[in-house]
Coordinates of N, CA and C and ligand atoms in Angstrom, one line a residue:
X254 N 39.4 9.6 5.7 CA 39.3 11.1 5.7 C 38.1 11.5 4.8
X255 N 37.1 12.2 5.4 CA 36.0 12.7 4.6 C 36.4 14.0 3.8
X256 N 35.8 14.1 2.7 CA 36.1 15.3 1.9 C 35.1 16.5 2.2
X257 N 35.5 17.7 1.7 CA 34.6 18.8 2.0 C 33.5 19.1 1.0
X258 N 33.8 18.7 -0.3 CA 32.8 19.1 -1.3 C 31.5 18.2 -1.1
X259 N 30.4 18.7 -1.5 CA 29.1 18.0 -1.3 C 29.1 16.7 -2.0
X260 N 28.6 15.7 -1.4 CA 28.4 14.4 -2.1 C 27.2 14.5 -3.0
X261 N 27.4 14.2 -4.3 CA 26.4 14.4 -5.3 C 25.6 13.1 -5.6
X262 N 24.3 13.2 -5.3 CA 23.5 12.0 -5.4 C 22.5 12.3 -6.6
X263 N 22.6 11.5 -7.6 CA 21.7 11.7 -8.8 C 20.5 10.7 -8.7
X264 N 19.3 11.3 -8.8 CA 18.1 10.5 -8.7 C 17.6 10.5 -10.2
X265 N 17.7 9.3 -10.8 CA 17.5 9.2 -12.2 C 16.0 9.0 -12.6
X266 N 15.5 9.9 -13.4 CA 14.2 9.8 -14.0 C 13.1 9.5 -13.0
X267 N 12.9 10.3 -12.0 CA 11.9 10.0 -11.0 C 10.5 9.8 -11.5
X268 N 10.2 10.5 -12.7 CA 8.8 10.3 -13.2 C 8.6 8.9 -13.8
X269 N 9.7 8.3 -14.2 CA 9.5 6.9 -14.8 C 9.9 5.9 -13.8
X270 N 10.8 6.1 -13.0 CA 11.3 5.1 -12.0 C 11.1 5.6 -10.6
X271 N 9.9 6.1 -10.4 CA 9.5 6.6 -9.0 C 8.2 6.1 -8.5
X272 N 7.7 5.1 -9.2 CA 6.3 4.6 -8.8 C 6.2 4.0 -7.4
X273 N 7.3 3.5 -6.9 CA 7.3 2.8 -5.6 C 7.9 3.5 -4.5
X274 N 8.1 4.8 -4.7 CA 8.6 5.6 -3.6 C 10.1 5.5 -3.3
X275 N 10.9 4.9 -4.3 CA 12.3 4.7 -4.1 C 13.1 6.0 -4.1
X276 N 12.5 7.1 -4.5 CA 13.1 8.4 -4.4 C 13.6 8.7 -3.0
X277 N 12.9 8.1 -2.1 CA 13.2 8.2 -0.6 C 14.7 7.8 -0.4
X278 N 15.2 7.0 -1.2 CA 16.6 6.6 -1.0 C 17.6 7.8 -1.1
X279 N 17.3 8.7 -2.0 CA 18.1 9.9 -2.1 C 18.0 10.7 -0.8
X280 N 16.8 10.9 -0.3 CA 16.6 11.6 0.9 C 17.3 11.0 2.1
X281 N 17.3 9.7 2.2 CA 18.0 9.0 3.3 C 19.5 9.2 3.2
X282 N 20.1 9.1 2.0 CA 21.5 9.2 1.9 C 21.9 10.7 2.2
X283 N 21.1 11.6 1.7 CA 21.5 13.0 2.0 C 21.4 13.3 3.5
X284 N 20.3 12.8 4.1 CA 20.1 13.1 5.5 C 21.1 12.5 6.4
X285 N 21.6 11.3 6.0 CA 22.6 10.6 6.9 C 23.9 11.3 6.7
X286 N 24.2 11.9 5.6 CA 25.4 12.8 5.5 C 25.2 14.0 6.3
X287 N 24.1 14.7 6.2 CA 23.9 16.0 6.9 C 23.9 15.8 8.4
X288 N 23.3 14.7 8.9 CA 23.4 14.4 10.4 C 24.9 14.3 10.8
X289 N 25.7 14.0 9.9 CA 27.2 13.9 10.3 C 27.9 15.2 10.0
X290 N 27.2 16.2 9.6 CA 27.8 17.5 9.3 C 28.5 17.5 7.9
X291 N 28.1 16.6 7.1 CA 28.7 16.5 5.7 C 27.7 17.0 4.7
X292 N 28.1 17.9 3.7 CA 27.2 18.4 2.8 C 26.8 17.4 1.7
X293 N 25.5 17.5 1.3 CA 25.0 16.6 0.3 C 24.1 17.4 -0.7
X294 N 24.2 16.9 -2.0 CA 23.3 17.6 -3.0 C 22.6 16.5 -3.7
X295 N 21.2 16.6 -3.8 CA 20.4 15.6 -4.5 C 20.1 16.3 -5.9
X296 N 20.5 15.6 -6.9 CA 20.2 16.1 -8.3 C 19.2 15.2 -9.0
X297 N 18.0 15.8 -9.1 CA 16.9 15.0 -9.8 C 17.2 15.1 -11.3
X298 N 17.2 14.0 -12.0 CA 17.5 14.0 -13.4 C 16.2 13.7 -14.1
X299 N 15.4 14.7 -14.7 CA 14.1 14.3 -15.3 C 14.4 13.5 -16.6
X300 N 13.4 12.7 -16.9 CA 13.5 11.9 -18.1 C 13.7 12.8 -19.3
X301 N 14.5 12.5 -20.2 CA 14.8 13.3 -21.4 C 16.0 14.2 -21.2
X302 N 16.4 14.5 -20.0 CA 17.6 15.3 -19.7 C 18.8 14.4 -19.7
X303 N 19.9 15.0 -20.0 CA 21.2 14.2 -20.0 C 21.5 13.8 -18.5
X304 N 22.0 12.7 -18.3 CA 22.5 12.2 -17.0 C 23.8 12.9 -16.7
X305 N 23.9 13.7 -15.6 CA 25.2 14.4 -15.4 C 26.3 13.4 -15.1
X306 N 27.5 13.8 -15.6 CA 28.7 13.0 -15.2 C 29.1 13.5 -13.8
X307 N 30.0 12.8 -13.2 CA 30.7 13.3 -12.0 C 29.9 13.2 -10.7
X308 N 28.7 12.5 -10.7 CA 28.0 12.3 -9.5 C 28.7 11.2 -8.7
X309 N 28.5 11.2 -7.4 CA 29.1 10.1 -6.6 C 28.2 8.9 -6.5
X310 N 26.9 9.1 -6.5 CA 25.9 8.0 -6.4 C 24.8 8.2 -7.4
X311 N 24.4 7.2 -8.1 CA 23.3 7.2 -9.0 C 22.2 6.2 -8.5
X312 N 21.0 6.8 -8.4 CA 19.9 6.0 -7.9 C 18.9 5.8 -8.9
X313 N 18.5 4.5 -9.1 CA 17.4 4.2 -10.0 C 16.3 3.4 -9.2
X314 N 15.1 3.8 -9.4 CA 14.0 3.1 -8.6 C 13.1 2.2 -9.5
X315 N 12.0 1.8 -8.9 CA 11.1 0.9 -9.5 C 10.1 1.6 -10.4
X316 N 9.5 0.9 -11.3 CA 8.6 1.5 -12.2 C 7.8 0.4 -13.0
X317 N 6.8 0.9 -13.7 CA 6.0 -0.1 -14.4 C 6.7 -0.4 -15.7
X318 N 6.2 -1.5 -16.4 CA 6.9 -2.0 -17.5 C 7.2 -1.0 -18.6
X319 N 6.2 -0.2 -19.0 CA 6.4 0.7 -20.2 C 7.3 1.8 -19.8
X320 N 7.1 2.5 -18.7 CA 8.0 3.6 -18.3 C 9.5 3.0 -18.1
X321 N 9.6 1.8 -17.7 CA 10.9 1.2 -17.6 C 11.6 1.0 -18.9
X322 N 10.8 0.7 -20.0 CA 11.4 0.6 -21.3 C 11.9 2.0 -21.8
X323 N 11.1 3.0 -21.5 CA 11.4 4.4 -21.9 C 12.7 4.8 -21.2
X324 N 12.8 4.4 -19.9 CA 14.0 4.8 -19.1 C 15.2 4.2 -19.7
X325 N 15.1 2.9 -20.0 CA 16.3 2.2 -20.5 C 16.7 2.8 -21.9
X326 N 15.7 3.2 -22.7 CA 16.1 3.8 -24.0 C 16.8 5.1 -23.8
X327 N 16.3 5.9 -22.9 CA 17.0 7.2 -22.6 C 18.4 7.0 -22.0
X328 N 18.5 6.1 -21.1 CA 19.8 5.9 -20.4 C 20.8 5.2 -21.3
X329 N 20.4 4.4 -22.3 CA 21.3 3.8 -23.2 C 22.0 4.8 -24.1
X330 N 21.4 5.9 -24.3 CA 21.8 6.8 -25.4 C 23.3 7.2 -25.2
X331 N 23.7 7.7 -24.1 CA 25.2 7.9 -24.0 C 25.8 7.1 -22.8
X332 N 24.9 6.3 -22.2 CA 25.3 5.4 -21.0 C 26.2 6.2 -20.1
X333 N 25.8 7.4 -19.7 CA 26.6 8.2 -18.8 C 26.9 7.4 -17.4
X334 N 25.9 6.6 -17.1 CA 26.1 5.9 -15.8 C 27.2 4.9 -15.9
X335 N 27.4 4.2 -17.0 CA 28.5 3.3 -17.2 C 29.8 4.0 -17.1
X336 N 29.9 5.2 -17.7 CA 31.1 6.0 -17.6 C 31.4 6.4 -16.2
X337 N 30.4 6.8 -15.5 CA 30.6 7.2 -14.1 C 31.0 6.0 -13.2
X338 N 30.5 4.8 -13.5 CA 30.9 3.6 -12.8 C 32.3 3.3 -13.0
X339 N 32.8 3.5 -14.3 CA 34.2 3.3 -14.6 C 35.1 4.2 -13.8
X340 N 34.5 5.4 -13.4 CA 35.3 6.4 -12.6 C 35.1 6.1 -11.1
X341 N 34.4 5.1 -10.8 CA 34.3 4.8 -9.3 C 32.9 5.2 -8.7
X342 N 32.0 5.6 -9.5 CA 30.7 6.0 -8.9 C 29.9 4.8 -8.3
X343 N 29.1 5.1 -7.4 CA 28.2 4.0 -6.8 C 26.9 4.1 -7.4
X344 N 26.3 2.9 -7.6 CA 24.9 2.8 -8.2 C 24.1 1.9 -7.3
X345 N 22.9 2.4 -7.0 CA 21.9 1.6 -6.3 C 20.6 1.5 -7.2
X346 N 20.2 0.4 -7.7 CA 19.1 0.2 -8.6 C 18.1 -0.7 -8.0
X347 N 16.9 -0.3 -8.0 CA 15.8 -1.1 -7.3 C 14.8 -1.6 -8.3
X348 N 14.5 -2.8 -8.4 CA 13.4 -3.5 -9.1 C 13.5 -3.1 -10.6
X349 N 12.6 -2.3 -11.1 CA 12.8 -1.9 -12.6 C 14.2 -1.4 -12.8
X350 N 14.7 -0.6 -11.9 CA 16.0 0.0 -12.1 C 17.1 -1.2 -12.1
X351 N 16.9 -2.2 -11.3 CA 17.8 -3.3 -11.2 C 17.7 -4.0 -12.6
X352 N 16.5 -4.2 -13.1 CA 16.3 -4.9 -14.4 C 17.0 -4.1 -15.5
X353 N 16.9 -2.8 -15.4 CA 17.4 -1.9 -16.4 C 19.0 -1.9 -16.4
X354 N 19.6 -2.0 -15.3 CA 21.1 -2.0 -15.3 C 21.6 -3.4 -15.7
X355 N 20.8 -4.4 -15.8 CA 21.2 -5.7 -16.3 C 21.4 -5.7 -17.9
X356 N 21.5 -6.9 -18.4 CA 21.8 -7.0 -19.8 C 20.5 -6.9 -20.7
X357 N 19.4 -7.5 -20.2 CA 18.1 -7.4 -20.9 C 17.0 -7.7 -20.0
X358 N 15.8 -7.3 -20.4 CA 14.6 -7.4 -19.6 C 13.4 -7.4 -20.5
X359 N 12.2 -7.9 -20.0 CA 11.0 -7.9 -20.8 C 10.2 -6.6 -20.7
X360 N 9.7 -6.1 -21.8 CA 8.7 -5.0 -21.7 C 7.3 -5.5 -21.4
X361 N 6.4 -4.6 -21.3 CA 5.0 -5.0 -21.0 C 4.4 -6.0 -22.0
X362 N 4.8 -5.8 -23.3 CA 4.3 -6.6 -24.4 C 5.1 -7.9 -24.5
X363 N 6.0 -8.2 -23.6 CA 6.8 -9.4 -23.7 C 8.1 -9.4 -24.5
X364 N 8.2 -8.3 -25.3 CA 9.5 -8.2 -26.1 C 10.6 -8.0 -25.1
X365 N 11.8 -8.5 -25.5 CA 13.0 -8.3 -24.7 C 13.8 -7.1 -25.1
X366 N 14.1 -6.3 -24.2 CA 14.8 -5.0 -24.4 C 16.2 -5.0 -23.8
X367 N 17.1 -4.3 -24.5 CA 18.5 -4.2 -23.9 C 18.5 -3.3 -22.7
X368 N 19.3 -3.7 -21.7 CA 19.5 -2.9 -20.5 C 20.9 -2.2 -20.7
X369 N 21.4 -1.7 -19.6 CA 22.6 -0.9 -19.7 C 23.9 -1.8 -19.6
X370 N 23.7 -3.1 -19.2 CA 24.8 -4.0 -19.1 C 25.8 -3.6 -18.0
X371 N 25.4 -2.9 -16.9 CA 26.3 -2.6 -15.8 C 26.5 -3.8 -15.0
X372 N 25.6 -4.8 -15.0 CA 25.7 -6.0 -14.2 C 25.3 -7.2 -15.1
X373 N 25.9 -8.3 -14.9 CA 25.7 -9.5 -15.8 C 24.5 -10.3 -15.4
X374 N 23.3 -9.6 -15.4 CA 22.1 -10.4 -15.1 C 21.1 -10.2 -16.3
X375 N 20.2 -11.1 -16.4 CA 19.1 -10.9 -17.4 C 17.8 -11.2 -16.6
X376 N 16.8 -10.5 -17.1 CA 15.4 -10.7 -16.5 C 14.5 -11.2 -17.6
X377 N 13.6 -12.1 -17.1 CA 12.6 -12.6 -18.0 C 11.3 -12.7 -17.2
X378 N 10.1 -12.9 -17.8 CA 8.9 -13.2 -17.1 C 9.1 -14.4 -16.2
X379 N 9.8 -15.4 -16.7 CA 9.9 -16.6 -16.0 C 11.1 -17.4 -16.7
X380 N 11.8 -18.2 -15.9 CA 12.7 -19.2 -16.4 C 12.2 -20.6 -16.4
X381 N 10.9 -20.7 -16.1 CA 10.3 -22.0 -15.9 C 8.8 -21.9 -16.3
X382 N 8.2 -23.1 -16.5 CA 6.8 -23.2 -16.8 C 6.1 -23.9 -15.6
X383 N 4.9 -23.6 -15.2 CA 4.2 -22.5 -15.6 C 4.8 -21.2 -15.1
X384 N 4.4 -20.1 -15.7 CA 4.9 -18.8 -15.3 C 4.4 -18.5 -13.9
X385 N 5.4 -18.2 -13.0 CA 4.9 -18.0 -11.6 C 4.2 -16.7 -11.4
X386 N 3.4 -16.5 -10.4 CA 2.6 -15.3 -10.2 C 3.5 -14.1 -9.8
X387 N 3.0 -12.9 -10.0 CA 3.8 -11.7 -9.6 C 4.2 -11.8 -8.2
X388 N 5.4 -11.4 -7.9 CA 5.9 -11.5 -6.5 C 5.5 -10.2 -5.8
X389 N 4.7 -10.3 -4.8 CA 4.2 -9.1 -4.1 C 4.2 -9.4 -2.6
X390 N 4.8 -8.6 -1.9 CA 4.8 -8.8 -0.4 C 6.1 -8.4 0.3
X391 N 6.1 -8.8 1.6 CA 7.3 -8.5 2.3 C 8.5 -9.4 1.9
X392 N 9.7 -8.8 2.0 CA 10.9 -9.6 1.6 C 11.9 -9.4 2.7
X393 N 12.6 -10.5 3.1 CA 13.7 -10.4 4.0 C 14.9 -11.1 3.4
X394 N 16.0 -10.4 3.4 CA 17.2 -11.0 2.8 C 18.4 -11.0 3.8
X395 N 19.0 -12.2 3.8 CA 20.2 -12.4 4.6 C 21.4 -11.9 3.7
X396 N 22.0 -10.8 4.0 CA 23.1 -10.2 3.1 C 24.3 -11.2 3.0
X397 N 24.9 -11.1 1.9 CA 26.2 -11.9 1.7 C 27.1 -11.5 2.9
X398 N 27.8 -12.5 3.5 CA 28.5 -12.2 4.8 C 29.6 -11.2 4.6
X399 N 30.2 -11.1 3.4 CA 31.3 -10.1 3.3 C 30.8 -8.7 3.3
X400 N 29.5 -8.5 3.2 CA 29.0 -7.1 3.3 C 28.9 -6.6 4.7
X401 N 28.9 -7.6 5.6 CA 28.8 -7.3 7.1 C 27.6 -6.4 7.4
X402 N 26.5 -6.7 6.9 CA 25.2 -6.0 7.1 C 24.2 -6.8 7.9
X403 N 23.3 -6.1 8.7 CA 22.2 -6.9 9.3 C 21.2 -7.3 8.2
X404 N 20.2 -8.1 8.6 CA 19.2 -8.5 7.7 C 18.6 -7.4 7.0
X405 N 18.3 -7.5 5.7 CA 17.8 -6.5 4.8 C 16.2 -6.7 4.8
X406 N 15.5 -5.7 5.1 CA 14.0 -5.7 5.1 C 13.5 -4.9 3.9
X407 N 12.4 -5.3 3.3 CA 11.8 -4.5 2.3 C 10.5 -5.1 1.8
X408 N 10.1 -4.5 0.7 CA 8.8 -4.9 0.1 C 9.1 -5.1 -1.4
X409 N 8.5 -6.2 -2.0 CA 8.7 -6.4 -3.4 C 7.4 -6.4 -4.2
X410 N 7.5 -6.1 -5.4 CA 6.3 -6.0 -6.3 C 6.8 -6.1 -7.7
X411 N 6.9 -7.3 -8.3 CA 7.5 -7.4 -9.6 C 7.0 -8.7 -10.3
X412 N 7.0 -8.6 -11.6 CA 6.7 -9.8 -12.4 C 7.9 -10.5 -12.9
X413 N 9.0 -9.8 -13.1 CA 10.2 -10.3 -13.7 C 11.0 -11.2 -12.7
X414 N 11.8 -12.1 -13.3 CA 12.7 -13.0 -12.6 C 14.1 -12.7 -13.1
X415 N 15.1 -12.7 -12.3 CA 16.4 -12.2 -12.7 C 17.5 -13.2 -12.3
X416 N 18.3 -13.6 -13.3 CA 19.4 -14.5 -13.0 C 20.7 -14.0 -13.6
X417 N 21.8 -14.5 -12.9 CA 23.1 -14.1 -13.4 C 23.5 -14.9 -14.6
X418 N 24.1 -14.3 -15.6 CA 24.5 -15.0 -16.8 C 25.7 -15.9 -16.5
X419 N 25.8 -17.0 -17.3 CA 26.9 -17.9 -17.1 C 28.2 -17.1 -17.1
X420 N 29.1 -17.4 -16.2 CA 30.4 -16.7 -16.1 C 30.3 -15.2 -15.9
X421 N 29.1 -14.8 -15.4 CA 28.9 -13.3 -15.2 C 29.7 -12.9 -13.9
X422 N 30.1 -11.6 -13.9 CA 30.7 -11.0 -12.8 C 29.7 -10.7 -11.7
X423 N 30.2 -10.5 -10.5 CA 29.3 -10.1 -9.4 C 28.8 -11.3 -8.6
X424 N 28.1 -11.0 -7.5 CA 27.5 -12.0 -6.7 C 26.2 -11.5 -6.2
X425 N 25.4 -12.4 -5.6 CA 24.1 -12.0 -5.1 C 24.3 -11.0 -4.0
X426 N 23.3 -10.1 -3.8 CA 23.3 -9.2 -2.6 C 23.1 -10.1 -1.3
X427 N 22.3 -11.1 -1.5 CA 22.0 -12.0 -0.3 C 21.1 -13.1 -0.6
X428 N 20.7 -13.9 0.4 CA 19.9 -15.0 0.3 C 18.5 -14.7 0.9
X429 N 17.4 -15.0 0.2 CA 16.1 -14.7 0.6 C 15.6 -15.5 1.7
X430 N 15.3 -14.9 2.8 CA 14.7 -15.7 4.0 C 13.2 -15.7 3.9
X431 N 12.6 -14.6 3.3 CA 11.1 -14.5 3.1 C 10.9 -13.8 1.8
X432 N 10.0 -14.2 1.0 CA 9.7 -13.5 -0.2 C 10.3 -14.2 -1.4
X433 N 10.5 -13.5 -2.5 CA 10.9 -14.1 -3.8 C 12.3 -13.6 -4.3
X434 N 12.5 -12.3 -4.3 CA 13.7 -11.8 -4.8 C 14.0 -12.1 -6.3
X435 N 15.2 -12.6 -6.6 CA 15.5 -12.9 -8.0 C 14.6 -14.0 -8.5
X436 N 14.0 -14.8 -7.7 CA 13.1 -15.9 -8.1 C 13.9 -17.0 -8.8
X437 N 15.1 -17.2 -8.5 CA 15.9 -18.3 -9.1 C 16.1 -19.4 -8.0
X438 N 16.5 -20.6 -8.5 CA 16.5 -21.8 -7.6 C 17.5 -21.6 -6.4
X439 N 18.4 -20.7 -6.6 CA 19.4 -20.4 -5.4 C 18.8 -19.5 -4.4
X440 N 17.6 -19.1 -4.5 CA 16.9 -18.2 -3.5 C 17.7 -17.0 -3.1
X441 N 18.2 -16.3 -4.1 CA 19.0 -15.1 -3.9 C 18.1 -13.9 -4.2
X442 N 18.6 -12.7 -3.7 CA 18.1 -11.5 -4.2 C 19.3 -10.6 -4.7
X443 N 19.0 -9.9 -5.8 CA 19.9 -8.8 -6.2 C 21.3 -9.2 -6.7
X444 N 22.1 -8.2 -6.9 CA 23.5 -8.5 -7.3 C 24.4 -7.3 -6.8
X445 N 25.6 -7.7 -6.5 CA 26.6 -6.7 -6.2 C 27.8 -6.9 -7.1
X446 N 28.2 -5.9 -7.8 CA 29.4 -6.0 -8.7 C 30.2 -4.7 -8.5
X447 N 31.3 -4.8 -7.8 CA 32.0 -3.6 -7.4 C 31.2 -2.7 -6.6
X448 N 31.0 -1.5 -7.1 CA 30.1 -0.5 -6.3 C 28.7 -0.4 -6.9
X449 N 28.3 -1.4 -7.6 CA 27.0 -1.4 -8.2 C 26.1 -2.4 -7.5
X450 N 25.0 -2.0 -7.0 CA 24.0 -2.9 -6.3 C 22.7 -2.8 -7.0
X451 N 22.2 -4.0 -7.4 CA 20.8 -4.1 -7.8 C 20.0 -5.0 -6.8
X452 N 18.8 -4.6 -6.6 CA 18.0 -5.4 -5.6 C 16.5 -5.2 -5.9
X453 N 15.7 -6.2 -5.5 CA 14.2 -6.1 -5.6 C 13.6 -5.3 -4.4
X454 N 14.4 -4.9 -3.5 CA 13.8 -4.4 -2.2 C 13.4 -2.9 -2.4
X455 N 12.0 -2.7 -2.3 CA 11.5 -1.3 -2.1 C 11.4 -1.1 -0.6
X456 N 10.9 0.1 -0.2 CA 10.7 0.3 1.2 C 10.5 1.7 1.7
X457 N 11.3 2.7 1.2 CA 12.5 2.6 0.4 C 13.6 1.8 1.2
X458 N 14.3 1.0 0.4 CA 15.3 0.1 1.0 C 16.2 0.8 2.0
X459 N 16.7 2.0 1.7 CA 17.7 2.6 2.5 C 17.0 3.2 3.8
X460 N 15.7 3.5 3.7 CA 15.0 3.9 4.9 C 14.9 2.8 5.9
X461 N 14.6 1.6 5.4 CA 14.4 0.4 6.2 C 15.7 -0.2 6.7
X462 N 16.8 0.1 5.9 CA 18.1 -0.5 6.1 C 19.2 0.5 6.1
X463 N 19.3 1.3 7.2 CA 20.3 2.4 7.2 C 21.7 1.9 7.1
X464 N 21.9 0.7 7.5 CA 23.3 0.2 7.4 C 23.7 0.0 6.0
X465 N 22.7 -0.3 5.1 CA 23.1 -0.4 3.7 C 23.3 1.0 3.1
X466 N 22.6 2.0 3.6 CA 22.9 3.4 3.2 C 24.3 3.8 3.6
X467 N 24.7 3.4 4.8 CA 26.0 3.8 5.2 C 27.1 3.0 4.5
X468 N 26.8 1.8 4.1 CA 27.8 1.1 3.2 C 28.0 1.9 1.9
X469 N 26.9 2.3 1.3 CA 27.1 3.1 0.0 C 27.9 4.3 0.3
X470 N 27.6 5.0 1.4 CA 28.3 6.3 1.7 C 29.8 6.0 2.0
X471 N 30.0 4.9 2.7 CA 31.4 4.6 3.0 C 32.2 4.3 1.7
X472 N 31.5 3.8 0.7 CA 32.2 3.5 -0.6 C 32.7 4.9 -1.2
X473 N 31.9 5.9 -1.0 CA 32.2 7.2 -1.5 C 33.3 7.9 -0.6
X474 N 33.1 7.8 0.7 CA 33.9 8.6 1.6 C 35.1 7.8 2.2
X475 N 35.1 6.5 2.1 CA 36.2 5.7 2.7 C 36.0 5.6 4.2
X476 N 35.6 6.6 4.8 CA 35.4 6.6 6.3 C 34.3 7.5 6.6
X477 N 33.5 7.2 7.6 CA 32.4 8.0 8.0 C 32.3 8.1 9.5
X478 N 32.0 9.3 10.1 CA 31.8 9.4 11.5 C 30.7 8.5 11.9
X479 N 30.8 7.8 13.1 CA 29.7 7.0 13.6 C 28.4 7.8 13.7
X480 N 27.3 7.2 13.5 CA 26.0 7.9 13.6 C 25.1 7.1 14.4
X481 N 24.7 7.6 15.6 CA 23.7 6.8 16.4 C 22.3 7.3 16.0
X482 N 21.5 6.3 15.8 CA 20.1 6.7 15.7 C 19.7 7.2 14.3
X483 N 18.5 7.8 14.1 CA 17.6 8.0 15.3 C 17.0 6.7 15.8
X484 N 16.7 6.6 17.1 CA 16.3 5.3 17.7 C 15.1 4.7 17.0
X485 N 14.2 5.5 16.4 CA 13.0 5.0 15.8 C 13.3 4.0 14.7
X486 N 14.4 4.2 14.0 CA 14.7 3.3 12.9 C 14.9 1.9 13.4
X487 N 15.7 1.8 14.4 CA 15.9 0.4 14.9 C 14.7 -0.2 15.6
X488 N 13.9 0.7 16.2 CA 12.6 0.2 16.8 C 11.7 -0.3 15.8
X489 N 11.6 0.4 14.7 CA 10.7 0.0 13.6 C 11.2 -1.3 12.9
X490 N 12.5 -1.4 12.8 CA 13.1 -2.7 12.2 C 12.7 -3.8 13.1
X491 N 12.9 -3.7 14.4 CA 12.6 -4.8 15.3 C 11.1 -5.1 15.3
X492 N 10.3 -4.1 15.2 CA 8.8 -4.4 15.1 C 8.5 -5.1 13.9
X493 N 9.1 -4.7 12.8 CA 8.9 -5.4 11.5 C 9.3 -6.9 11.5
X494 N 10.5 -7.1 12.1 CA 11.0 -8.5 12.1 C 10.1 -9.3 13.0
X495 N 9.6 -8.7 14.1 CA 8.7 -9.5 14.9 C 7.4 -9.8 14.2
X496 N 6.8 -8.8 13.5 CA 5.6 -9.0 12.7 C 5.8 -10.0 11.6
X497 N 7.0 -10.1 11.0 CA 7.2 -11.0 10.0 C 7.7 -12.4 10.5
X498 N 7.8 -12.5 11.9 CA 8.3 -13.7 12.5 C 9.6 -14.2 12.0
X499 N 10.5 -13.2 11.8 CA 11.9 -13.5 11.3 C 12.8 -13.2 12.4
X500 N 13.8 -14.0 12.7 CA 14.7 -13.8 13.7 C 16.1 -13.5 13.2
X501 N 16.7 -12.4 13.7 CA 17.9 -11.9 13.1 C 19.1 -12.9 13.3
Ligands
LIG763 N1 8.1 -3.7 -14.2 C1 8.9 -4.6 -13.5 C2 8.3 -5.9 -13.2 O1 7.1 -6.0 -12.9 C3 9.5 -3.9 -12.3 C4 8.4 -3.6 -11.2 C5 8.9 -2.7 -10.2 O2 9.8 -1.9 -10.3 N2 8.3 -2.8 -9.0 O3 9.0 -6.9 -13.1

């Protein structure tokens, strides 16, 4: 049963975590609700402003090393996102955002900074020697089977490598078919822990993978009316898969 009140989508610190166009994830979520006749409200949260409680979905995007450090410092202050997650909120965090919701990550100068600890992962420049090159390019991920999603397509651009801590909760978002993702020997990308997802996929990821957008929305609504199209989305996905020489 869908509810009547607007679904509240918080776009966190777009000036710091908006370098890679991930703000488009908010647009996609809101539009997929509106196409179904359901109200949606996108709440941009500027850096320095308190993160509102009571949103349904919190979105964090990618950013450069130093803005990412500033974002983590701001978000750690009252960790409103952790409180919201404890109340059942959904989080989608991409690249720098993914690193920030983990336990720790490197800043530009190499120092290790605390993250929000929403997921049991840590990021470093490298877990091996020599330090691998920056991961830049197309990425294709086979989602974990229990998510029941088609192949995830996106673009990655990151220096960090991210691994799950020993005995950490959560599981990878999926297995990398093309690209780098977490950059760990298990060839995984991202993490899913309850209703919190971290991933290296830009694109924006929800524009390229509407089924993932609908999965997040179903976590909020429980049930969603079927939505066909628009047909261009699937045509573009097929064209991309073909160009990448990846078979679904
Ligand atoms: N600054 C981080 C890194 O390079 C994240 C980059 C990004 O968000 N694309 O690893």
